Amino acid sequence: MSQTNLLAALGRALIALIFIASGASKVAAPEATQAYIASAGLPLPLISYLVAVIVELGGGIAILLGYHARISSLAVAVFTVAAAVFFHSNLADQNQMIHFMKNLAITGGLLQVAAFGAGGFSLDGWRRRAR
């Protein structure tokens, strides 16, 4: 296996773990998560909560495994930008600015996966070789 494929897998794993851990924490505290969503002024906290769990857990696992990685990473990238805008937009607050910029950096990594795919060490790579 090439160094490029190993680096792609490592990059996917590091990005995916953020979303898997965040999704798992939402599953562990649904009421608190919905209250936080409502406090940000977003409508339909239950629906927003369910979307967040599906995107973070489902998308995170798909990215980790490299399964439909291009579309999964694009969906998670859109979610990450939305989270930055809705939850970290008080850029006068240094902490919020850091979180906003972190989300943009993560989005950049996700867009790299969307642009170049998961690499050979992935389910997408395995399916490509099996054809």
GROMACS .gro file of C-alpha atoms in nm:
model
  131
    1MET     CA    1   0.000   0.000   0.000
    2SER     CA    2   0.134   0.340  -0.093
    3GLN     CA    3   0.221   0.618   0.146
    4THR     CA    4  -0.051   0.831  -0.016
    5ASN     CA    5  -0.320   0.573   0.062
    6LEU     CA    6  -0.202   0.543   0.422
    7LEU     CA    7  -0.199   0.922   0.466
    8ALA     CA    8  -0.548   0.946   0.315
    9ALA     CA    9  -0.675   0.681   0.557
   10LEU     CA   10  -0.511   0.852   0.854
   11GLY     CA   11  -0.653   1.190   0.751
   12ARG     CA   12  -1.001   1.043   0.712
   13ALA     CA   13  -0.975   0.874   1.052
   14LEU     CA   14  -0.866   1.191   1.231
   15ILE     CA   15  -1.146   1.398   1.080
   16ALA     CA   16  -1.407   1.122   1.125
   17LEU     CA   17  -1.327   1.073   1.494
   18ILE     CA   18  -1.432   1.432   1.568
   19PHE     CA   19  -1.778   1.367   1.424
   20ILE     CA   20  -1.819   1.019   1.569
   21ALA     CA   21  -1.733   1.145   1.919
   22SER     CA   22  -1.960   1.447   1.882
   23GLY     CA   23  -2.249   1.236   1.753
   24ALA     CA   24  -2.204   0.987   2.036
   25SER     CA   25  -2.212   1.268   2.293
   26LYS     CA   26  -2.538   1.392   2.140
   27VAL     CA   27  -2.689   1.044   2.167
   28ALA     CA   28  -2.581   1.033   2.533
   29ALA     CA   29  -2.747   1.368   2.614
   30PRO     CA   30  -3.040   1.426   2.379
   31GLU     CA   31  -3.228   1.672   2.601
   32ALA     CA   32  -2.922   1.888   2.665
   33THR     CA   33  -2.837   1.888   2.295
   34GLN     CA   34  -3.188   1.991   2.196
   35ALA     CA   35  -3.184   2.267   2.458
   36TYR     CA   36  -2.854   2.394   2.316
   37ILE     CA   37  -3.000   2.390   1.964
   38ALA     CA   38  -3.306   2.583   2.087
   39SER     CA   39  -3.084   2.834   2.272
   40ALA     CA   40  -2.915   2.914   1.939
   41GLY     CA   41  -3.257   3.012   1.806
   42LEU     CA   42  -3.287   2.728   1.558
   43PRO     CA   43  -3.637   2.596   1.490
   44LEU     CA   44  -3.742   2.234   1.540
   45PRO     CA   45  -3.479   2.127   1.795
   46LEU     CA   46  -3.582   1.761   1.778
   47ILE     CA   47  -3.548   1.748   1.398
   48SER     CA   48  -3.220   1.942   1.413
   49TYR     CA   49  -3.096   1.701   1.680
   50LEU     CA   50  -3.183   1.398   1.467
   51VAL     CA   51  -3.016   1.549   1.161
   52ALA     CA   52  -2.704   1.626   1.364
   53VAL     CA   53  -2.684   1.271   1.501
   54ILE     CA   54  -2.735   1.116   1.157
   55VAL     CA   55  -2.481   1.343   0.988
   56GLU     CA   56  -2.220   1.318   1.262
   57LEU     CA   57  -2.246   0.946   1.336
   58GLY     CA   58  -2.346   0.824   0.991
   59GLY     CA   59  -2.120   1.062   0.802
   60GLY     CA   60  -1.834   1.013   1.045
   61ILE     CA   61  -1.848   0.635   1.016
   62ALA     CA   62  -1.880   0.653   0.636
   63ILE     CA   63  -1.575   0.881   0.616
   64LEU     CA   64  -1.378   0.660   0.856
   65LEU     CA   65  -1.449   0.352   0.643
   66GLY     CA   66  -1.413   0.538   0.316
   67TYR     CA   67  -1.765   0.440   0.210
   68HIS     CA   68  -1.915   0.680  -0.045
   69ALA     CA   69  -1.652   0.911   0.096
   70ARG     CA   70  -1.692   1.190  -0.158
   71ILE     CA   71  -2.063   1.247  -0.096
   72SER     CA   72  -2.036   1.172   0.279
   73SER     CA   73  -1.756   1.424   0.327
   74LEU     CA   74  -1.945   1.684   0.123
   75ALA     CA   75  -2.256   1.640   0.340
   76VAL     CA   76  -2.050   1.664   0.659
   77ALA     CA   77  -1.871   1.971   0.519
   78VAL     CA   78  -2.203   2.150   0.465
   79PHE     CA   79  -2.311   2.052   0.817
   80THR     CA   80  -1.980   2.182   0.960
   81VAL     CA   81  -2.015   2.521   0.791
   82ALA     CA   82  -2.374   2.544   0.917
   83ALA     CA   83  -2.256   2.462   1.270
   84ALA     CA   84  -1.991   2.735   1.244
   85VAL     CA   85  -2.245   2.993   1.130
   86PHE     CA   86  -2.521   2.904   1.377
   87PHE     CA   87  -2.316   2.822   1.686
   88HIS     CA   88  -1.984   3.009   1.653
   89SER     CA   89  -2.069   3.333   1.476
   90ASN     CA   90  -1.990   3.575   1.761
   91LEU     CA   91  -1.649   3.652   1.615
   92ALA     CA   92  -1.584   3.925   1.870
   93ASP     CA   93  -1.548   3.645   2.128
   94GLN     CA   94  -1.198   3.497   2.088
   95ASN     CA   95  -1.316   3.147   2.185
   96GLN     CA   96  -1.597   3.157   1.928
   97MET     CA   97  -1.355   3.285   1.665
   98ILE     CA   98  -1.127   2.986   1.733
   99HIS     CA   99  -1.418   2.742   1.702
  100PHE     CA  100  -1.536   2.914   1.384
  101MET     CA  101  -1.189   2.891   1.228
  102LYS     CA  102  -1.152   2.528   1.345
  103ASN     CA  103  -1.476   2.442   1.169
  104LEU     CA  104  -1.351   2.608   0.851
  105ALA     CA  105  -1.025   2.412   0.872
  106ILE     CA  106  -1.214   2.085   0.922
  107THR     CA  107  -1.433   2.177   0.625
  108GLY     CA  108  -1.116   2.220   0.419
  109GLY     CA  109  -1.007   1.866   0.505
  110LEU     CA  110  -1.352   1.732   0.422
  111LEU     CA  111  -1.346   1.910   0.086
  112GLN     CA  112  -1.012   1.743   0.012
  113VAL     CA  113  -1.178   1.403   0.065
  114ALA     CA  114  -1.470   1.516  -0.154
  115ALA     CA  115  -1.231   1.628  -0.428
  116PHE     CA  116  -0.983   1.340  -0.426
  117GLY     CA  117  -1.176   1.048  -0.279
  118ALA     CA  118  -1.096   0.814   0.006
  119GLY     CA  119  -0.780   0.659  -0.135
  120GLY     CA  120  -0.699   0.294  -0.183
  121PHE     CA  121  -0.725   0.192   0.182
  122SER     CA  122  -1.105   0.230   0.197
  123LEU     CA  123  -1.429   0.058   0.108
  124ASP     CA  124  -1.452   0.282  -0.198
  125GLY     CA  125  -1.105   0.167  -0.304
  126TRP     CA  126  -1.194  -0.195  -0.244
  127ARG     CA  127  -1.514  -0.161  -0.452
  128ARG     CA  128  -1.318   0.008  -0.732
  129ARG     CA  129  -1.063  -0.278  -0.739
  130ALA     CA  130  -1.339  -0.542  -0.729
  131ARG     CA  131  -1.496  -0.421  -1.054
   0.00000   0.00000   0.00000
